[in-house]
Coordinates of C-alpha atoms and ligand atoms in Angstrom, one line a residue:
M1 CA 91.0 110.2 74.8
K2 CA 92.2 107.6 72.2
D3 CA 89.8 104.7 71.1
R4 CA 90.1 102.4 73.9
S5 CA 88.2 99.0 74.4
N6 CA 85.4 99.1 76.8
F7 CA 83.2 97.0 79.0
S8 CA 79.8 97.1 77.3
N9 CA 78.1 97.9 80.6
K10 CA 78.2 98.0 84.6
L11 CA 77.2 94.1 85.1
G12 CA 80.0 93.3 82.4
F13 CA 82.7 95.4 84.5
V14 CA 81.6 94.1 87.6
L15 CA 81.6 90.1 86.6
A16 CA 85.2 90.8 84.8
A17 CA 86.7 92.5 88.0
A18 CA 85.1 89.9 90.2
G19 CA 86.2 87.2 88.0
S20 CA 89.8 88.8 88.5
A21 CA 89.3 88.9 92.3
V22 CA 87.6 85.5 92.6
G23 CA 90.5 83.0 92.2
L24 CA 92.8 80.5 93.7
G25 CA 93.0 82.8 96.6
N26 CA 89.3 82.6 97.5
I27 CA 88.8 78.7 97.0
W28 CA 92.1 77.4 98.2
R29 CA 93.9 79.8 100.5
F30 CA 90.8 81.5 102.3
P31 CA 89.4 78.3 103.8
Y32 CA 92.6 77.2 105.5
L33 CA 93.5 80.7 106.7
A34 CA 90.0 80.9 108.4
A35 CA 90.3 77.6 109.9
Q36 CA 93.7 78.4 111.2
Y37 CA 93.2 81.8 112.4
G38 CA 90.5 81.6 114.6
G39 CA 87.2 80.6 112.4
G40 CA 84.4 83.2 113.0
T41 CA 86.6 85.8 114.3
F42 CA 88.7 85.4 111.2
L43 CA 85.6 86.1 109.2
L44 CA 84.4 88.9 111.2
I45 CA 88.1 90.6 111.0
Y46 CA 88.0 90.0 107.2
L47 CA 84.8 91.4 106.6
I48 CA 85.5 94.7 108.2
L49 CA 88.8 95.0 106.4
A50 CA 87.4 94.4 103.1
V51 CA 84.7 97.1 103.6
T52 CA 87.3 99.5 104.7
F53 CA 90.7 98.9 103.5
G54 CA 89.7 96.9 100.4
F55 CA 87.1 99.4 99.6
T56 CA 89.6 102.1 99.8
L57 CA 92.4 100.7 97.7
M58 CA 90.0 99.2 95.1
T59 CA 88.3 102.7 94.7
A60 CA 91.4 104.5 94.4
E61 CA 92.7 102.2 91.8
I62 CA 89.5 101.8 89.5
A63 CA 89.2 105.6 89.8
L64 CA 93.0 106.3 88.6
G65 CA 92.3 103.8 85.6
R66 CA 89.0 105.3 84.7
K67 CA 90.3 108.9 85.2
T68 CA 93.2 108.8 83.1
G69 CA 91.9 106.1 80.7
L70 CA 95.4 104.5 80.9
S71 CA 97.0 101.1 82.5
A72 CA 99.1 101.3 85.5
I73 CA 102.0 102.7 84.1
G74 CA 100.5 105.4 82.3
A75 CA 98.1 106.1 84.9
F76 CA 100.5 107.1 87.4
R77 CA 102.8 108.9 85.2
A78 CA 100.0 111.1 83.7
L79 CA 99.3 112.3 87.1
D80 CA 102.7 113.1 88.4
K81 CA 105.9 112.2 86.4
R82 CA 107.9 111.2 89.6
F83 CA 105.6 108.4 90.2
N84 CA 106.4 106.6 87.0
I85 CA 108.5 104.0 88.7
L86 CA 105.5 103.2 91.0
G87 CA 103.5 102.3 87.6
I88 CA 106.7 100.1 86.6
L89 CA 106.8 98.3 89.8
A90 CA 102.8 97.8 89.7
V91 CA 103.2 96.2 86.7
V92 CA 106.4 94.1 87.7
V93 CA 103.8 92.3 89.9
P94 CA 101.5 90.5 87.6
I95 CA 104.7 89.8 85.3
I96 CA 105.9 87.8 88.2
I97 CA 102.6 86.3 89.2
F98 CA 101.0 85.3 85.9
P99 CA 103.7 82.6 85.1
Y100 CA 103.6 80.5 88.3
Y101 CA 99.7 81.3 88.9
S102 CA 99.4 79.6 85.5
V103 CA 101.6 76.6 86.4
I104 CA 99.0 76.1 89.2
G105 CA 96.2 76.4 86.7
G106 CA 97.7 73.6 84.6
W107 CA 97.7 71.6 87.9
V108 CA 94.1 72.3 88.2
L109 CA 93.4 71.4 84.8
K110 CA 95.1 68.0 85.2
Y111 CA 93.2 67.1 88.3
F112 CA 89.9 67.9 86.3
T113 CA 90.9 65.8 83.5
V114 CA 91.7 63.1 85.8
F115 CA 88.4 63.3 87.6
I116 CA 86.4 63.6 84.6
T117 CA 88.0 60.4 83.1
G118 CA 87.3 58.5 86.2
G119 CA 90.6 58.5 88.0
A120 CA 89.4 59.9 91.2
K121 CA 90.5 57.0 93.0
A122 CA 94.0 56.8 91.6
S123 CA 94.3 60.7 92.6
A124 CA 93.9 59.8 96.2
G125 CA 97.1 57.9 96.2
D126 CA 99.5 59.3 99.1
T127 CA 102.2 60.1 96.5
Y128 CA 100.0 61.0 93.4
F129 CA 100.6 64.6 93.7
T130 CA 104.1 64.9 94.4
D131 CA 104.9 62.3 91.9
F132 CA 103.0 64.5 89.4
I133 CA 104.6 67.9 90.0
S134 CA 108.0 66.4 90.5
S135 CA 108.1 65.0 86.9
A136 CA 109.8 67.1 84.2
T137 CA 107.5 67.3 81.3
E138 CA 103.9 66.6 82.3
P139 CA 103.0 69.7 84.3
I140 CA 104.8 71.7 81.7
G141 CA 102.3 70.4 79.1
W142 CA 99.2 71.3 81.5
F143 CA 101.1 74.8 82.1
L144 CA 101.4 75.0 78.3
L145 CA 97.7 74.1 77.9
F146 CA 96.2 76.4 80.6
M147 CA 98.1 79.3 79.2
A148 CA 96.8 78.5 75.5
F149 CA 93.3 78.9 77.0
T150 CA 94.3 82.2 78.8
A151 CA 95.7 83.7 75.8
I152 CA 93.0 82.7 73.5
V153 CA 90.5 85.0 75.5
V154 CA 92.7 87.7 76.0
L155 CA 93.3 87.8 72.3
C156 CA 89.7 88.1 71.5
G157 CA 89.6 91.5 73.4
V158 CA 88.1 93.1 76.1
E159 CA 84.3 92.9 75.1
K160 CA 84.2 89.7 73.1
G161 CA 86.9 87.8 75.3
I162 CA 87.0 89.0 78.8
E163 CA 83.7 90.3 79.4
N164 CA 81.7 87.5 77.5
V165 CA 83.8 84.6 79.3
S166 CA 83.2 86.3 82.7
K167 CA 79.7 86.7 82.1
F168 CA 79.1 83.1 81.5
M169 CA 81.8 81.7 83.7
M170 CA 80.9 83.7 87.0
P171 CA 77.2 82.5 87.5
V172 CA 78.3 79.2 86.5
L173 CA 81.0 79.2 89.3
V174 CA 78.7 80.6 91.9
I175 CA 75.9 77.6 91.1
L176 CA 78.7 75.1 91.3
T177 CA 80.1 76.5 94.7
I178 CA 76.5 76.3 96.1
I179 CA 75.7 72.8 94.9
I180 CA 79.2 71.6 96.6
S181 CA 78.7 73.3 99.8
V182 CA 75.2 72.1 100.2
Y183 CA 76.1 68.6 99.4
G184 CA 79.1 68.8 101.8
L185 CA 76.8 70.0 104.5
T186 CA 74.9 66.9 104.5
L187 CA 77.9 64.7 105.1
E188 CA 78.0 62.8 108.4
G189 CA 79.9 64.8 110.9
A190 CA 79.9 67.8 108.7
S191 CA 78.1 69.7 111.3
E192 CA 81.0 70.0 113.8
G193 CA 83.3 71.4 111.0
L194 CA 80.5 74.0 110.2
I195 CA 80.5 74.9 113.9
Y196 CA 84.1 75.2 113.9
Y197 CA 84.3 77.2 110.6
L198 CA 81.7 80.0 112.0
K199 CA 82.2 80.0 115.6
P200 CA 84.9 82.7 116.9
H201 CA 87.8 81.0 118.8
M202 CA 89.3 84.1 120.5
A203 CA 92.5 82.0 121.5
D204 CA 93.5 81.5 118.1
V205 CA 93.3 85.5 117.4
S206 CA 96.3 87.6 117.8
A207 CA 98.1 90.4 116.0
K208 CA 99.0 87.8 113.3
T209 CA 95.5 87.1 112.6
I210 CA 95.1 90.8 111.4
L211 CA 97.9 90.6 109.2
A212 CA 97.1 87.4 107.7
A213 CA 93.6 88.5 107.0
M214 CA 95.0 91.7 105.5
G215 CA 97.7 89.8 103.4
Q216 CA 94.9 87.7 102.2
L217 CA 92.5 90.5 101.3
F218 CA 94.8 92.4 99.1
Y219 CA 95.7 89.1 97.3
S220 CA 92.0 88.0 97.0
M221 CA 90.7 91.5 95.7
S222 CA 93.7 91.6 93.2
L223 CA 94.9 94.8 94.5
A224 CA 98.2 96.6 94.5
M225 CA 99.2 95.1 90.7
G226 CA 97.8 97.3 88.3
I227 CA 95.1 95.0 87.5
M228 CA 92.1 97.3 88.9
I229 CA 93.8 100.4 87.3
T230 CA 93.6 98.6 84.0
Y231 CA 90.3 97.3 84.3
G232 CA 88.9 100.7 85.5
S233 CA 90.3 102.1 82.4
Y234 CA 87.9 100.1 80.4
M235 CA 85.0 101.4 82.4
K236 CA 82.4 103.9 81.5
K237 CA 81.8 107.1 83.0
T238 CA 78.2 106.4 83.0
D239 CA 78.7 103.8 85.6
N240 CA 78.3 104.0 89.1
L241 CA 82.0 103.4 90.5
E242 CA 81.3 103.3 94.2
S243 CA 78.5 100.6 93.7
S244 CA 80.5 98.6 91.3
V245 CA 83.2 98.5 94.2
R246 CA 80.9 97.1 96.9
Q247 CA 79.5 94.6 94.4
I248 CA 82.8 93.4 93.4
E249 CA 83.8 93.1 97.2
L250 CA 80.5 91.4 98.1
F251 CA 81.1 88.9 95.2
D252 CA 84.7 88.1 96.1
T253 CA 83.8 87.8 100.1
A254 CA 80.8 85.7 99.3
I255 CA 82.8 83.0 97.1
A256 CA 85.7 82.8 99.8
F257 CA 83.1 82.4 102.5
L258 CA 81.3 79.7 100.2
A259 CA 84.7 78.0 99.5
G260 CA 85.1 77.6 103.2
L261 CA 81.6 76.0 103.6
M262 CA 82.3 73.9 100.5
I263 CA 85.9 72.5 102.1
I264 CA 86.1 72.9 105.9
P265 CA 82.8 70.6 106.9
A266 CA 84.0 68.0 104.1
V267 CA 87.5 67.9 105.4
F268 CA 86.2 67.5 109.0
A269 CA 83.8 64.8 108.2
F270 CA 86.5 62.9 106.5
S271 CA 89.0 63.2 109.1
G272 CA 86.7 62.5 111.9
G273 CA 87.2 65.9 113.3
D274 CA 90.9 66.4 113.1
R275 CA 91.6 69.7 112.5
S276 CA 95.3 69.4 111.5
A277 CA 93.8 68.0 108.3
L278 CA 93.0 71.7 107.1
N279 CA 96.8 72.8 107.7
A280 CA 97.9 70.9 104.9
G281 CA 98.5 74.4 102.9
P282 CA 99.1 74.0 99.3
G283 CA 98.4 70.5 99.8
L284 CA 95.0 70.8 100.8
M285 CA 93.5 71.3 97.5
F286 CA 95.5 68.7 95.6
I287 CA 96.2 66.2 98.5
T288 CA 93.4 66.3 101.0
L289 CA 90.5 66.8 98.9
P290 CA 91.1 64.2 96.5
K291 CA 91.1 61.9 99.3
V292 CA 87.9 63.5 100.6
F293 CA 86.2 63.1 97.4
A294 CA 87.4 59.5 97.0
S295 CA 85.6 58.8 100.3
M296 CA 82.2 60.2 99.6
R297 CA 79.4 58.9 97.6
F298 CA 79.4 60.4 94.2
G299 CA 83.0 61.7 95.0
S300 CA 84.0 61.5 91.3
V301 CA 81.0 63.7 90.0
I302 CA 81.7 66.2 93.0
G303 CA 85.1 66.3 92.6
T304 CA 84.9 66.8 88.8
I305 CA 82.3 69.7 89.2
F306 CA 85.0 71.1 92.2
F307 CA 88.0 71.1 89.8
L308 CA 85.8 72.7 86.8
L309 CA 84.9 75.7 89.2
V310 CA 88.3 75.9 90.4
F311 CA 89.7 75.9 86.6
F312 CA 87.0 78.7 85.8
A313 CA 88.1 80.8 88.8
A314 CA 91.9 80.4 88.0
L315 CA 91.3 81.3 84.4
T316 CA 89.4 84.4 84.9
S317 CA 92.1 85.5 87.5
A318 CA 94.9 84.4 84.9
I319 CA 93.4 86.3 82.2
S320 CA 93.2 89.6 84.2
L321 CA 96.8 89.3 85.1
M322 CA 97.7 88.6 81.2
E323 CA 95.4 91.5 80.2
T324 CA 97.2 93.8 82.6
I325 CA 100.6 93.0 81.1
V326 CA 99.2 93.0 77.4
S327 CA 97.4 96.4 78.0
V328 CA 100.9 97.9 79.3
F329 CA 102.8 96.8 76.3
M330 CA 100.0 98.1 74.0
D331 CA 100.0 101.4 75.8
K332 CA 103.7 101.7 76.0
F333 CA 105.0 100.6 72.4
G334 CA 101.6 101.1 70.6
W335 CA 101.9 97.5 69.5
K336 CA 98.4 95.6 68.3
R337 CA 96.6 93.2 70.7
R338 CA 97.5 90.2 68.7
F339 CA 101.3 90.6 68.7
T340 CA 101.3 91.8 72.3
G341 CA 99.4 88.7 73.4
I342 CA 101.7 86.3 71.7
F343 CA 104.4 88.0 73.0
V344 CA 103.4 88.1 76.4
A345 CA 102.3 84.5 76.4
V346 CA 105.9 83.4 75.2
L347 CA 107.6 85.4 77.9
A348 CA 105.2 84.1 80.4
L349 CA 106.1 80.7 79.4
I350 CA 109.8 81.0 79.4
M351 CA 109.6 82.6 83.1
G352 CA 107.0 79.5 84.0
V353 CA 109.1 76.7 83.1
P354 CA 111.4 77.2 86.1
S355 CA 108.6 77.6 88.7
S356 CA 107.3 73.9 87.4
L357 CA 110.6 72.5 87.5
G358 CA 111.5 73.9 90.8
F359 CA 109.5 70.7 92.2
G360 CA 111.5 68.2 90.2
P361 CA 114.7 68.7 88.2
L362 CA 115.3 72.0 89.4
G363 CA 114.5 71.2 93.3
F364 CA 118.2 71.7 94.3
I365 CA 117.3 75.8 94.1
S366 CA 116.0 76.8 97.4
W367 CA 115.9 79.8 99.6
N368 CA 114.8 79.7 103.0
G369 CA 113.2 76.4 102.5
M370 CA 111.2 77.7 99.7
T371 CA 111.0 76.5 96.0
V372 CA 111.2 78.7 93.1
L373 CA 107.5 78.9 92.7
D374 CA 107.4 79.9 96.6
I375 CA 110.2 82.7 95.8
M376 CA 108.0 84.1 93.1
D377 CA 105.2 84.2 95.2
F378 CA 107.1 85.8 98.2
V379 CA 108.8 88.2 95.9
S380 CA 105.3 89.4 94.4
N381 CA 103.2 89.1 97.5
S382 CA 105.0 89.8 100.3
V383 CA 107.6 92.3 99.1
L384 CA 106.2 94.3 96.1
M385 CA 102.5 94.4 96.8
P386 CA 102.5 96.0 100.1
I387 CA 105.1 98.5 98.5
V388 CA 103.1 99.2 95.8
A389 CA 100.0 99.5 97.9
F390 CA 101.9 101.8 100.5
F391 CA 102.8 104.2 97.9
T392 CA 99.7 104.3 95.9
C393 CA 98.1 105.5 99.3
I394 CA 100.9 108.0 99.6
F395 CA 100.3 109.0 96.1
V396 CA 96.7 109.4 96.5
G397 CA 96.6 110.8 99.9
F398 CA 99.4 113.4 99.7
V399 CA 100.3 113.9 96.0
I400 CA 97.5 114.1 93.9
K401 CA 95.0 114.3 96.9
P402 CA 91.9 112.3 97.7
K403 CA 89.6 114.8 96.0
V404 CA 90.9 113.8 92.7
I405 CA 89.7 110.2 93.3
A406 CA 86.3 111.7 95.1
D407 CA 85.7 113.6 91.8
E408 CA 85.9 110.8 89.7
V409 CA 83.7 108.8 91.8
K410 CA 81.2 111.6 91.7
E411 CA 81.1 111.5 87.7
T412 CA 78.0 109.5 87.4
D413 CA 75.7 111.0 90.2
G414 CA 77.5 113.4 92.2
K415 CA 77.6 111.0 95.2
F416 CA 80.4 109.5 97.1
K417 CA 78.8 107.9 100.4
A418 CA 82.1 106.9 101.9
E419 CA 84.1 109.7 101.1
G420 CA 84.7 110.7 104.7
M421 CA 86.0 107.3 105.5
F422 CA 87.9 106.9 102.1
N423 CA 89.8 110.2 103.2
V424 CA 91.1 109.1 106.6
M425 CA 91.8 105.4 105.3
I426 CA 94.1 106.3 102.5
K427 CA 96.0 109.1 104.1
W428 CA 96.7 107.3 107.6
I429 CA 95.4 104.2 108.4
A430 CA 96.1 101.9 105.2
P431 CA 99.5 103.4 105.0
L432 CA 100.5 102.4 108.4
F433 CA 99.1 98.9 108.4
L434 CA 100.8 98.4 105.0
F435 CA 104.0 99.2 106.4
I436 CA 103.7 96.9 109.3
I437 CA 102.6 94.0 107.1
L438 CA 105.6 94.7 104.7
V439 CA 108.2 94.7 107.6
S440 CA 106.7 91.6 109.2
S441 CA 106.1 89.7 106.0
V442 CA 109.7 90.4 104.9
A443 CA 111.0 89.4 108.2
S444 CA 109.2 86.1 108.6
G445 CA 109.9 85.3 105.0
L446 CA 113.5 85.7 105.4
G447 CA 113.2 83.7 108.5
L448 CA 114.5 86.7 110.9
F449 CA 111.3 86.5 113.4
K450 CA 107.8 84.9 113.5
L451 CA 104.9 86.8 114.8
Ligands
PFF501 N1 92.7 87.5 93.5 C1 93.2 86.3 92.5 C2 92.6 84.8 93.8 O1 92.1 85.4 95.0 O2 93.2 84.0 93.5 C3 94.5 85.9 92.4 C4 95.1 87.0 91.7 C5 94.6 87.4 90.6 C6 96.0 87.5 92.3 C7 95.3 88.4 89.8 C8 96.9 88.4 91.7 C9 96.2 88.7 90.4 F1 97.2 89.8 89.7

């Protein structure tokens, strides 16, 4: 195998992969989904799916990367030429996600700056957020800045850049999350929110809950987009793959759970128990939360810490997106990291501008009620991701056969504890569910029917 950058040890690998997994999906999306789909029941369903589906796909991807020592495109092709197209599709996903994810990263950076400079009150104004995102130039400036941070880390390489940044940011993120959750729980009226979050509400549970949990799981664990394949290719053979996957899952799920603890009780306390405040969707983080912070004692400080931690989470995820694209171009064309990094950054800047302008000057572009950014999100997450995940299962289950993955997992100590479950999941259960997810999310995105 040619000389390839590596994570220096298992901890470095786990923290970098967890850095990719823990992102806006955990902090902003998970809490409101959990609130909407039955509280404790959603949590339980999510947990079961994480240790079965999440485990299966993540193990398969990391093993594919480590076995071949290649990023997504090369990895599939190296094992079977016919699946070259699957590698290409897997890389199209981060190419679409990276630009718009960075646009949102820019919004987070803006809010952090506003809070740290004492603008907490102003940011709680009703039209503050919409005024901001509909302006033509300001969000693009923040987008550029966010992209610059990401690019600098990626240009520094795997060990010096990604690993070091993750080793610092991930523990800080955990500590900040715990501080805010504990503070939030002390607010008056918070305990009802806590009960609401943790107590199962069977009436809110339906087939849709399982699909929502599953969609969230894939997104949250950065699956089906070549990322874990790429990171796996930087993993040492001497590091235990199975326990690494368990640790990444645990990390990702724990942060999502804590994000719920951080947000739901505080929003409940603020809204006097009105749960509809939680259904604000994308507006939850940028419209509702600033109001919550403005109404709290120490709200400016808490808000500043909150947006700092969201920034860290978004940055480590953006880094993984960019690294995946960069590594593919490097593998494919033999380019140097430096040149590739700059090339990818410029490409992403060009692609991200329409997503940003979609809330202002390009607001007339809309498809089934979706803005440019929503369309990007729909195509990548609701269409491409399930397709890639489905064919990855078919590829592993029926083409190369699960044994190839099992052998790779066993490299370190000869063991693969969950091998039996892995085999059944990857061949039968996961593809079946993925197929259902694909059909239902495409249909509901196109407005054909709602489950
Ligand atoms: N997993 C990240 C999150 O939960 O926010 C988001 C993400 C990162 C999605 C990387 C996609 C991706 F390729």
